[in-house]
Amino acid sequence: MDLFSSNKTDNNKIKVTDAVRDRIPDGLFLACPYCGTQIYNKQLGDFRVCPNCDYGFRLQARERVALFATDFVEFDADLTIDQTDFPGYQGKLDRAKKQTEMNESVLTGSGRIDGQAVDLGIMDSYFMMGSLGSKTGEKITRLFEHATSHRLPVVLFTASGGARMQEGIQSLMQMAKVSAAVAAHQEAGLLYLVVLTDPTTGGVTASFAMQGDITLAEPHALVGFAGARVIESTIHEKLPKDFQRVETLLKNGFVDKIVPRQQLTSVIGQLVALHQGEVADV
C-alpha cells in the first residue's frame, strides 16, 4: 500500500494522504512556545523542558508535586465554588475539575522540598487558566494562615491569567485577602518564596506573586499585568519582544534569580535551609 499520494505540491513536497495522517499520533512533535523549535515529545523528559532554550512547558499542579515535593499532604481538597448561575460558568468549572482532578485552580498542602519542611501552593494553568476565583483566594489564604501558626515557610508556584471575572468583585477581593495573610506571615519572620511560571498575569501579578521575600522564575516565563496588545493599543507604541519575559524583569529588579526547572528543587531547598537556620539562631 502506498503511503503517499502521487500528487505533489507546487513546491515539490510530497503530499501525505489522509490515511497516513490519521495514523500519526497527536502530540508526537511539539513546537516550543518561546523559540519555535520542533521537538519530539520524548526529548522533553520528565521536566518537560525545551532542549534548545530551556523554556519549561506548562505542567499541571499534581505533576509539579511529583517533580519537586515529597511527603505531600493536601489541604482543603473539597473546597469549591458554590453553584453559580453565570452563563456557561458551571460547565467550564466541571471541565476544569475533570481535566486537573482538582476542585480549584490551586493545589495547597504541606510537604518537603529537598528535605526541607514547607507549606506549598501550586497554581494550575489547566484549571481555567489558573484564574483567581473566590475559593482560589480562600485556599491560598488558609495556606498562609496554616504556615504562620505552624511557623513554616511558604513556597508558591504562580501561574494565572488573572482574576476570574465570572465571579465579579468576589474574585478581585481575593487580592487584598491573600495579601493580608502574606503580610501576617512575613510579620512573623517567616519565609515566603515565589516561583513565577509561564504565564503569571493580571491580579495575581498585581498582588501576592510580587510580594515574596525571594522571587525565582523559570526561564522565559511570561509575567505581567495587562496583555501586550492592550498596552500597545493604549500607548500606541510597539513593545520590545521580551517586554514581559522574566529576563527583562530580572534586569529591572523584579526577579531575584532565573532558575532552570531541573535545578529548582536544590535551589529552593538551599534557600529554605539557609532561612530556617537564621530563624533558629534568633
PDB file of C-alpha atoms in Angstrom:
ATOM      1  CA  MET A   1       0.000   0.000   0.000  1.00  0.00           C
ATOM      2  CA  ASP A   2       1.386   3.401  -0.984  1.00  0.00           C
ATOM      3  CA  LEU A   3       1.926   5.664   1.983  1.00  0.00           C
ATOM      4  CA  PHE A   4       1.994   8.793  -0.108  1.00  0.00           C
ATOM      5  CA  SER A   5      -0.174  10.020  -2.925  1.00  0.00           C
ATOM      6  CA  SER A   6       1.358  10.537  -6.346  1.00  0.00           C
ATOM      7  CA  ASN A   7       0.359  14.181  -6.243  1.00  0.00           C
ATOM      8  CA  LYS A   8       2.946  16.748  -5.329  1.00  0.00           C
ATOM      9  CA  THR A   9       2.528  20.325  -4.246  1.00  0.00           C
ATOM     10  CA  ASP A  10       3.856  23.229  -6.269  1.00  0.00           C
ATOM     11  CA  ASN A  11       6.998  23.400  -4.157  1.00  0.00           C
ATOM     12  CA  ASN A  12       7.737  19.713  -4.973  1.00  0.00           C
ATOM     13  CA  LYS A  13       6.981  18.383  -1.467  1.00  0.00           C
ATOM     14  CA  ILE A  14       5.324  15.001  -1.101  1.00  0.00           C
ATOM     15  CA  LYS A  15       1.696  15.264  -0.057  1.00  0.00           C
ATOM     16  CA  VAL A  16       0.705  12.915   2.786  1.00  0.00           C
ATOM     17  CA  THR A  17      -2.575  11.093   2.275  1.00  0.00           C
ATOM     18  CA  ASP A  18      -5.417  11.399   4.788  1.00  0.00           C
ATOM     19  CA  ALA A  19      -4.993   7.716   5.667  1.00  0.00           C
ATOM     20  CA  VAL A  20      -1.371   8.240   6.699  1.00  0.00           C
ATOM     21  CA  ARG A  21      -2.167  11.450   8.558  1.00  0.00           C
ATOM     22  CA  ASP A  22      -4.821   9.656  10.595  1.00  0.00           C
ATOM     23  CA  ARG A  23      -2.227   7.122  11.769  1.00  0.00           C
ATOM     24  CA  ILE A  24       0.146   9.792  13.131  1.00  0.00           C
ATOM     25  CA  PRO A  25      -0.437  10.191  16.911  1.00  0.00           C
ATOM     26  CA  ASP A  26      -1.367  13.659  18.157  1.00  0.00           C
ATOM     27  CA  GLY A  27       1.302  15.473  20.140  1.00  0.00           C
ATOM     28  CA  LEU A  28       4.187  13.457  18.703  1.00  0.00           C
ATOM     29  CA  PHE A  29       6.039  16.664  17.826  1.00  0.00           C
ATOM     30  CA  LEU A  30       5.651  19.943  19.693  1.00  0.00           C
ATOM     31  CA  ALA A  31       6.726  23.482  18.912  1.00  0.00           C
ATOM     32  CA  CYS A  32       8.434  25.369  21.732  1.00  0.00           C
ATOM     33  CA  PRO A  33       6.213  28.388  22.523  1.00  0.00           C
ATOM     34  CA  TYR A  34       9.293  30.559  23.056  1.00  0.00           C
ATOM     35  CA  CYS A  35      11.916  29.647  20.429  1.00  0.00           C
ATOM     36  CA  GLY A  36       9.710  27.748  17.971  1.00  0.00           C
ATOM     37  CA  THR A  37      11.932  24.662  17.836  1.00  0.00           C
ATOM     38  CA  GLN A  38      10.136  21.489  16.739  1.00  0.00           C
ATOM     39  CA  ILE A  39      10.678  18.878  19.454  1.00  0.00           C
ATOM     40  CA  TYR A  40       9.968  15.160  19.572  1.00  0.00           C
ATOM     41  CA  ASN A  41       7.864  14.875  22.734  1.00  0.00           C
ATOM     42  CA  LYS A  42      10.157  12.319  24.403  1.00  0.00           C
ATOM     43  CA  GLN A  43      13.019  14.842  24.189  1.00  0.00           C
ATOM     44  CA  LEU A  44      11.310  16.972  26.827  1.00  0.00           C
ATOM     45  CA  GLY A  45      11.927  14.420  29.571  1.00  0.00           C
ATOM     46  CA  ASP A  46      10.173  14.365  32.937  1.00  0.00           C
ATOM     47  CA  PHE A  47      10.694  18.087  33.466  1.00  0.00           C
ATOM     48  CA  ARG A  48       9.204  18.966  30.050  1.00  0.00           C
ATOM     49  CA  VAL A  49      11.901  21.479  29.148  1.00  0.00           C
ATOM     50  CA  CYS A  50      12.859  22.623  25.663  1.00  0.00           C
ATOM     51  CA  PRO A  51      16.363  21.254  24.883  1.00  0.00           C
ATOM     52  CA  ASN A  52      17.129  24.321  22.778  1.00  0.00           C
ATOM     53  CA  CYS A  53      16.202  27.292  25.007  1.00  0.00           C
ATOM     54  CA  ASP A  54      15.322  25.779  28.431  1.00  0.00           C
ATOM     55  CA  TYR A  55      11.718  27.008  28.292  1.00  0.00           C
ATOM     56  CA  GLY A  56       9.566  24.946  30.641  1.00  0.00           C
ATOM     57  CA  PHE A  57       6.372  23.654  29.057  1.00  0.00           C
ATOM     58  CA  ARG A  58       3.286  24.096  31.227  1.00  0.00           C
ATOM     59  CA  LEU A  59       2.715  21.483  33.921  1.00  0.00           C
ATOM     60  CA  GLN A  60      -0.350  20.569  35.908  1.00  0.00           C
ATOM     61  CA  ALA A  61      -0.175  21.130  39.651  1.00  0.00           C
ATOM     62  CA  ARG A  62      -0.017  17.446  40.513  1.00  0.00           C
ATOM     63  CA  GLU A  63       2.816  16.965  38.028  1.00  0.00           C
ATOM     64  CA  ARG A  64       4.802  19.650  39.863  1.00  0.00           C
ATOM     65  CA  VAL A  65       4.182  17.979  43.204  1.00  0.00           C
ATOM     66  CA  ALA A  66       5.550  14.734  41.797  1.00  0.00           C
ATOM     67  CA  LEU A  67       8.652  16.529  40.493  1.00  0.00           C
ATOM     68  CA  PHE A  68       9.513  18.789  43.427  1.00  0.00           C
ATOM     69  CA  ALA A  69       7.910  17.590  46.670  1.00  0.00           C
ATOM     70  CA  THR A  70       7.861  14.550  48.918  1.00  0.00           C
ATOM     71  CA  ASP A  71       5.542  13.610  51.795  1.00  0.00           C
ATOM     72  CA  PHE A  72       2.877  15.904  50.358  1.00  0.00           C
ATOM     73  CA  VAL A  73      -0.387  16.173  52.293  1.00  0.00           C
ATOM     74  CA  GLU A  74      -3.122  18.143  50.536  1.00  0.00           C
ATOM     75  CA  PHE A  75      -5.172  20.881  52.234  1.00  0.00           C
ATOM     76  CA  ASP A  76      -8.803  21.803  51.505  1.00  0.00           C
ATOM     77  CA  ALA A  77      -9.237  19.330  48.648  1.00  0.00           C
ATOM     78  CA  ASP A  78     -13.033  19.590  48.805  1.00  0.00           C
ATOM     79  CA  LEU A  79     -13.223  23.392  48.829  1.00  0.00           C
ATOM     80  CA  THR A  80     -15.071  24.514  45.711  1.00  0.00           C
ATOM     81  CA  ILE A  81     -17.282  27.327  44.435  1.00  0.00           C
ATOM     82  CA  ASP A  82     -20.983  27.164  45.155  1.00  0.00           C
ATOM     83  CA  GLN A  83     -23.397  26.617  42.288  1.00  0.00           C
ATOM     84  CA  THR A  84     -23.441  29.666  40.029  1.00  0.00           C
ATOM     85  CA  ASP A  85     -25.929  30.987  37.506  1.00  0.00           C
ATOM     86  CA  PHE A  86     -23.359  32.836  35.383  1.00  0.00           C
ATOM     87  CA  PRO A  87     -23.954  31.621  31.793  1.00  0.00           C
ATOM     88  CA  GLY A  88     -21.576  28.789  30.871  1.00  0.00           C
ATOM     89  CA  TYR A  89     -19.526  29.081  34.065  1.00  0.00           C
ATOM     90  CA  GLN A  90     -20.577  25.808  35.672  1.00  0.00           C
ATOM     91  CA  GLY A  91     -19.717  23.882  32.519  1.00  0.00           C
ATOM     92  CA  LYS A  92     -16.221  25.397  32.449  1.00  0.00           C
ATOM     93  CA  LEU A  93     -15.714  24.515  36.102  1.00  0.00           C
ATOM     94  CA  ASP A  94     -16.827  20.933  35.525  1.00  0.00           C
ATOM     95  CA  ARG A  95     -14.436  20.501  32.580  1.00  0.00           C
ATOM     96  CA  ALA A  96     -11.544  22.003  34.549  1.00  0.00           C
ATOM     97  CA  LYS A  97     -12.207  19.735  37.525  1.00  0.00           C
ATOM     98  CA  LYS A  98     -12.239  16.673  35.297  1.00  0.00           C
ATOM     99  CA  GLN A  99      -9.035  17.620  33.491  1.00  0.00           C
ATOM    100  CA  THR A 100      -6.985  18.523  36.582  1.00  0.00           C
ATOM    101  CA  GLU A 101      -8.575  16.258  39.218  1.00  0.00           C
ATOM    102  CA  MET A 102      -8.819  19.370  41.408  1.00  0.00           C
ATOM    103  CA  ASN A 103     -11.757  21.413  42.663  1.00  0.00           C
ATOM    104  CA  GLU A 104      -9.997  24.755  42.277  1.00  0.00           C
ATOM    105  CA  SER A 105      -7.164  26.362  40.348  1.00  0.00           C
ATOM    106  CA  VAL A 106      -4.614  25.998  43.144  1.00  0.00           C
ATOM    107  CA  LEU A 107      -3.285  22.914  44.923  1.00  0.00           C
ATOM    108  CA  THR A 108      -2.200  23.528  48.515  1.00  0.00           C
ATOM    109  CA  GLY A 109      -0.668  21.364  51.194  1.00  0.00           C
ATOM    110  CA  SER A 110       2.401  20.600  53.279  1.00  0.00           C
ATOM    111  CA  GLY A 111       5.415  18.571  52.301  1.00  0.00           C
ATOM    112  CA  ARG A 112       9.143  18.605  51.849  1.00  0.00           C
ATOM    113  CA  ILE A 113      11.321  20.091  49.133  1.00  0.00           C
ATOM    114  CA  ASP A 114      14.860  18.740  49.147  1.00  0.00           C
ATOM    115  CA  GLY A 115      14.232  17.560  52.699  1.00  0.00           C
ATOM    116  CA  GLN A 116      13.001  20.942  53.962  1.00  0.00           C
ATOM    117  CA  ALA A 117       9.522  21.182  55.504  1.00  0.00           C
ATOM    118  CA  VAL A 118       7.345  23.742  53.712  1.00  0.00           C
ATOM    119  CA  ASP A 119       3.749  24.682  53.082  1.00  0.00           C
ATOM    120  CA  LEU A 120       3.311  24.507  49.335  1.00  0.00           C
ATOM    121  CA  GLY A 121       0.911  26.120  46.852  1.00  0.00           C
ATOM    122  CA  ILE A 122       0.828  25.418  43.116  1.00  0.00           C
ATOM    123  CA  MET A 123      -1.459  27.280  40.732  1.00  0.00           C
ATOM    124  CA  ASP A 124      -2.622  25.231  37.743  1.00  0.00           C
ATOM    125  CA  SER A 125      -2.944  26.913  34.337  1.00  0.00           C
ATOM    126  CA  TYR A 126      -5.004  23.933  33.123  1.00  0.00           C
ATOM    127  CA  PHE A 127      -7.806  24.931  35.518  1.00  0.00           C
ATOM    128  CA  MET A 128      -9.458  27.870  33.757  1.00  0.00           C
ATOM    129  CA  MET A 129      -6.012  29.345  33.042  1.00  0.00           C
ATOM    130  CA  GLY A 130      -5.155  29.353  36.753  1.00  0.00           C
ATOM    131  CA  SER A 131      -7.655  32.154  37.272  1.00  0.00           C
ATOM    132  CA  LEU A 132      -8.061  33.671  40.723  1.00  0.00           C
ATOM    133  CA  GLY A 133     -11.550  32.873  41.977  1.00  0.00           C
ATOM    134  CA  SER A 134     -13.024  33.300  45.450  1.00  0.00           C
ATOM    135  CA  LYS A 135     -12.134  29.761  46.516  1.00  0.00           C
ATOM    136  CA  THR A 136      -8.659  30.032  44.974  1.00  0.00           C
ATOM    137  CA  GLY A 137      -8.030  33.016  47.209  1.00  0.00           C
ATOM    138  CA  GLU A 138      -9.543  31.222  50.197  1.00  0.00           C
ATOM    139  CA  LYS A 139      -7.253  28.219  49.726  1.00  0.00           C
ATOM    140  CA  ILE A 140      -4.135  30.392  49.431  1.00  0.00           C
ATOM    141  CA  THR A 141      -5.198  32.444  52.469  1.00  0.00           C
ATOM    142  CA  ARG A 142      -5.658  29.272  54.513  1.00  0.00           C
ATOM    143  CA  LEU A 143      -2.247  28.078  53.317  1.00  0.00           C
ATOM    144  CA  PHE A 144      -0.540  31.186  54.727  1.00  0.00           C
ATOM    145  CA  GLU A 145      -2.556  31.034  57.950  1.00  0.00           C
ATOM    146  CA  HIS A 146      -1.523  27.401  58.459  1.00  0.00           C
ATOM    147  CA  ALA A 147       2.112  28.256  57.740  1.00  0.00           C
ATOM    148  CA  THR A 148       2.020  31.162  60.179  1.00  0.00           C
ATOM    149  CA  SER A 149       0.528  29.119  63.014  1.00  0.00           C
ATOM    150  CA  HIS A 150       2.974  26.247  62.405  1.00  0.00           C
ATOM    151  CA  ARG A 151       5.925  28.587  61.702  1.00  0.00           C
ATOM    152  CA  LEU A 152       6.637  27.134  58.276  1.00  0.00           C
ATOM    153  CA  PRO A 153       7.950  28.782  55.103  1.00  0.00           C
ATOM    154  CA  VAL A 154       5.616  29.053  52.118  1.00  0.00           C
ATOM    155  CA  VAL A 155       6.665  28.126  48.581  1.00  0.00           C
ATOM    156  CA  LEU A 156       4.140  29.250  45.971  1.00  0.00           C
ATOM    157  CA  PHE A 157       4.311  28.437  42.257  1.00  0.00           C
ATOM    158  CA  THR A 158       2.237  31.032  40.414  1.00  0.00           C
ATOM    159  CA  ALA A 159       0.551  30.514  37.038  1.00  0.00           C
ATOM    160  CA  SER A 160      -2.505  32.577  36.229  1.00  0.00           C
ATOM    161  CA  GLY A 161      -4.455  34.514  33.656  1.00  0.00           C
ATOM    162  CA  GLY A 162      -5.664  36.869  36.393  1.00  0.00           C
ATOM    163  CA  ALA A 163      -8.913  37.341  38.298  1.00  0.00           C
ATOM    164  CA  ARG A 164     -11.865  35.117  37.368  1.00  0.00           C
ATOM    165  CA  MET A 165     -14.316  37.661  36.070  1.00  0.00           C
ATOM    166  CA  GLN A 166     -17.322  35.303  36.190  1.00  0.00           C
ATOM    167  CA  GLU A 167     -17.272  35.958  39.942  1.00  0.00           C
ATOM    168  CA  GLY A 168     -17.057  39.736  39.612  1.00  0.00           C
ATOM    169  CA  ILE A 169     -15.945  41.678  42.682  1.00  0.00           C
ATOM    170  CA  GLN A 170     -15.567  38.469  44.704  1.00  0.00           C
ATOM    171  CA  SER A 171     -12.554  37.469  42.625  1.00  0.00           C
ATOM    172  CA  LEU A 172     -10.940  40.903  42.867  1.00  0.00           C
ATOM    173  CA  MET A 173     -11.320  40.919  46.663  1.00  0.00           C
ATOM    174  CA  GLN A 174      -9.020  37.895  46.854  1.00  0.00           C
ATOM    175  CA  MET A 175      -6.035  40.089  46.015  1.00  0.00           C
ATOM    176  CA  ALA A 176      -6.461  42.020  49.264  1.00  0.00           C
ATOM    177  CA  LYS A 177      -7.388  38.964  51.331  1.00  0.00           C
ATOM    178  CA  VAL A 178      -4.362  36.937  50.300  1.00  0.00           C
ATOM    179  CA  SER A 179      -2.090  39.981  50.648  1.00  0.00           C
ATOM    180  CA  ALA A 180      -3.219  40.406  54.268  1.00  0.00           C
ATOM    181  CA  ALA A 181      -2.386  36.761  55.009  1.00  0.00           C
ATOM    182  CA  VAL A 182       1.015  37.183  53.327  1.00  0.00           C
ATOM    183  CA  ALA A 183       1.737  40.260  55.470  1.00  0.00           C
ATOM    184  CA  ALA A 184       0.879  38.404  58.700  1.00  0.00           C
ATOM    185  CA  HIS A 185       3.164  35.538  57.672  1.00  0.00           C
ATOM    186  CA  GLN A 186       6.030  37.913  56.932  1.00  0.00           C
ATOM    187  CA  GLU A 187       5.499  39.857  60.162  1.00  0.00           C
ATOM    188  CA  ALA A 188       6.023  36.559  61.983  1.00  0.00           C
ATOM    189  CA  GLY A 189       9.520  36.458  60.456  1.00  0.00           C
ATOM    190  CA  LEU A 190       8.762  33.553  58.128  1.00  0.00           C
ATOM    191  CA  LEU A 191       9.955  32.986  54.570  1.00  0.00           C
ATOM    192  CA  TYR A 192       7.712  33.404  51.543  1.00  0.00           C
ATOM    193  CA  LEU A 193       9.337  32.167  48.326  1.00  0.00           C
ATOM    194  CA  VAL A 194       7.622  32.696  44.958  1.00  0.00           C
ATOM    195  CA  VAL A 195       8.361  30.787  41.752  1.00  0.00           C
ATOM    196  CA  LEU A 196       6.956  32.608  38.707  1.00  0.00           C
ATOM    197  CA  THR A 197       5.954  30.231  35.924  1.00  0.00           C
ATOM    198  CA  ASP A 198       4.514  30.765  32.462  1.00  0.00           C
ATOM    199  CA  PRO A 199       2.201  32.659  32.443  1.00  0.00           C
ATOM    200  CA  THR A 200       1.659  34.768  35.563  1.00  0.00           C
ATOM    201  CA  THR A 201      -0.523  37.764  34.774  1.00  0.00           C
ATOM    202  CA  GLY A 202      -3.351  40.035  35.900  1.00  0.00           C
ATOM    203  CA  GLY A 203      -4.378  40.425  39.521  1.00  0.00           C
ATOM    204  CA  VAL A 204      -2.093  37.612  40.679  1.00  0.00           C
ATOM    205  CA  THR A 205       0.933  39.551  39.438  1.00  0.00           C
ATOM    206  CA  ALA A 206      -0.527  42.734  40.927  1.00  0.00           C
ATOM    207  CA  SER A 207      -0.691  41.162  44.381  1.00  0.00           C
ATOM    208  CA  PHE A 208       0.802  38.075  46.005  1.00  0.00           C
ATOM    209  CA  ALA A 209       3.017  36.961  43.085  1.00  0.00           C
ATOM    210  CA  MET A 210       5.168  40.056  43.679  1.00  0.00           C
ATOM    211  CA  GLN A 211       5.148  40.010  47.481  1.00  0.00           C
ATOM    212  CA  GLY A 212       7.657  37.237  48.135  1.00  0.00           C
ATOM    213  CA  ASP A 213      10.795  37.637  50.210  1.00  0.00           C
ATOM    214  CA  ILE A 214      12.584  35.802  47.392  1.00  0.00           C
ATOM    215  CA  THR A 215      11.289  35.694  43.818  1.00  0.00           C
ATOM    216  CA  LEU A 216      12.515  32.972  41.492  1.00  0.00           C
ATOM    217  CA  ALA A 217      11.328  32.374  37.928  1.00  0.00           C
ATOM    218  CA  GLU A 218      11.534  29.716  35.258  1.00  0.00           C
ATOM    219  CA  PRO A 219      13.328  30.716  32.026  1.00  0.00           C
ATOM    220  CA  HIS A 220      11.313  32.777  29.516  1.00  0.00           C
ATOM    221  CA  ALA A 221       8.139  32.774  31.619  1.00  0.00           C
ATOM    222  CA  LEU A 222       5.640  35.472  30.655  1.00  0.00           C
ATOM    223  CA  VAL A 223       4.928  37.727  33.644  1.00  0.00           C
ATOM    224  CA  GLY A 224       2.931  40.943  33.579  1.00  0.00           C
ATOM    225  CA  PHE A 225      -0.302  42.685  34.428  1.00  0.00           C
ATOM    226  CA  ALA A 226      -2.131  43.761  31.270  1.00  0.00           C
ATOM    227  CA  GLY A 227      -1.562  41.933  27.989  1.00  0.00           C
ATOM    228  CA  ALA A 228       0.911  43.289  25.463  1.00  0.00           C
ATOM    229  CA  ARG A 229      -1.799  44.078  22.898  1.00  0.00           C
ATOM    230  CA  VAL A 230      -3.750  46.096  25.467  1.00  0.00           C
ATOM    231  CA  ILE A 231      -0.644  48.084  26.386  1.00  0.00           C
ATOM    232  CA  GLU A 232       0.271  48.719  22.755  1.00  0.00           C
ATOM    233  CA  SER A 233      -3.229  49.947  21.949  1.00  0.00           C
ATOM    234  CA  THR A 234      -3.069  52.284  24.957  1.00  0.00           C
ATOM    235  CA  ILE A 235       0.367  53.835  24.428  1.00  0.00           C
ATOM    236  CA  HIS A 236       0.290  53.493  20.596  1.00  0.00           C
ATOM    237  CA  GLU A 237       3.814  52.067  20.511  1.00  0.00           C
ATOM    238  CA  LYS A 238       5.272  48.681  19.636  1.00  0.00           C
ATOM    239  CA  LEU A 239       6.659  46.870  22.666  1.00  0.00           C
ATOM    240  CA  PRO A 240      10.019  45.045  22.689  1.00  0.00           C
ATOM    241  CA  LYS A 241       9.819  41.301  22.053  1.00  0.00           C
ATOM    242  CA  ASP A 242      10.840  40.342  25.600  1.00  0.00           C
ATOM    243  CA  PHE A 243       8.930  43.154  27.330  1.00  0.00           C
ATOM    244  CA  GLN A 244       7.083  40.824  29.739  1.00  0.00           C
ATOM    245  CA  ARG A 245       9.573  37.967  29.924  1.00  0.00           C
ATOM    246  CA  VAL A 246      11.319  37.226  33.204  1.00  0.00           C
ATOM    247  CA  GLU A 247      14.712  38.027  31.700  1.00  0.00           C
ATOM    248  CA  THR A 248      13.552  41.639  31.403  1.00  0.00           C
ATOM    249  CA  LEU A 249      12.090  41.555  34.911  1.00  0.00           C
ATOM    250  CA  LEU A 250      15.427  40.288  36.243  1.00  0.00           C
ATOM    251  CA  LYS A 251      17.268  43.207  34.635  1.00  0.00           C
ATOM    252  CA  ASN A 252      14.843  45.632  36.256  1.00  0.00           C
ATOM    253  CA  GLY A 253      14.950  44.145  39.742  1.00  0.00           C
ATOM    254  CA  PHE A 254      11.586  42.386  39.907  1.00  0.00           C
ATOM    255  CA  VAL A 255      13.084  38.868  39.977  1.00  0.00           C
ATOM    256  CA  ASP A 256      15.964  37.654  42.138  1.00  0.00           C
ATOM    257  CA  LYS A 257      17.066  34.687  40.042  1.00  0.00           C
ATOM    258  CA  ILE A 258      16.003  32.712  36.974  1.00  0.00           C
ATOM    259  CA  VAL A 259      16.349  29.014  37.716  1.00  0.00           C
ATOM    260  CA  PRO A 260      16.043  26.191  35.163  1.00  0.00           C
ATOM    261  CA  ARG A 261      13.318  23.769  36.189  1.00  0.00           C
ATOM    262  CA  GLN A 262      15.779  20.910  36.703  1.00  0.00           C
ATOM    263  CA  GLN A 263      17.579  22.941  39.394  1.00  0.00           C
ATOM    264  CA  LEU A 264      14.566  24.269  41.299  1.00  0.00           C
ATOM    265  CA  THR A 265      14.463  21.534  43.937  1.00  0.00           C
ATOM    266  CA  SER A 266      18.039  22.080  45.088  1.00  0.00           C
ATOM    267  CA  VAL A 267      17.875  25.897  44.901  1.00  0.00           C
ATOM    268  CA  ILE A 268      14.623  26.081  46.885  1.00  0.00           C
ATOM    269  CA  GLY A 269      15.967  23.577  49.404  1.00  0.00           C
ATOM    270  CA  GLN A 270      19.149  25.611  49.936  1.00  0.00           C
ATOM    271  CA  LEU A 271      17.254  28.893  50.364  1.00  0.00           C
ATOM    272  CA  VAL A 272      14.782  27.412  52.829  1.00  0.00           C
ATOM    273  CA  ALA A 273      17.554  25.721  54.818  1.00  0.00           C
ATOM    274  CA  LEU A 274      19.509  28.990  54.988  1.00  0.00           C
ATOM    275  CA  HIS A 275      16.490  30.923  56.232  1.00  0.00           C
ATOM    276  CA  GLN A 276      15.448  28.260  58.725  1.00  0.00           C
ATOM    277  CA  GLY A 277      18.973  28.324  60.127  1.00  0.00           C
ATOM    278  CA  GLU A 278      18.712  32.083  60.632  1.00  0.00           C
ATOM    279  CA  VAL A 279      15.337  31.703  62.349  1.00  0.00           C
ATOM    280  CA  ALA A 280      16.783  29.055  64.671  1.00  0.00           C
ATOM    281  CA  ASP A 281      19.701  31.343  65.565  1.00  0.00           C
ATOM    282  CA  VAL A 282      17.284  34.110  66.535  1.00  0.00           C
TER     283      VAL A 282
END
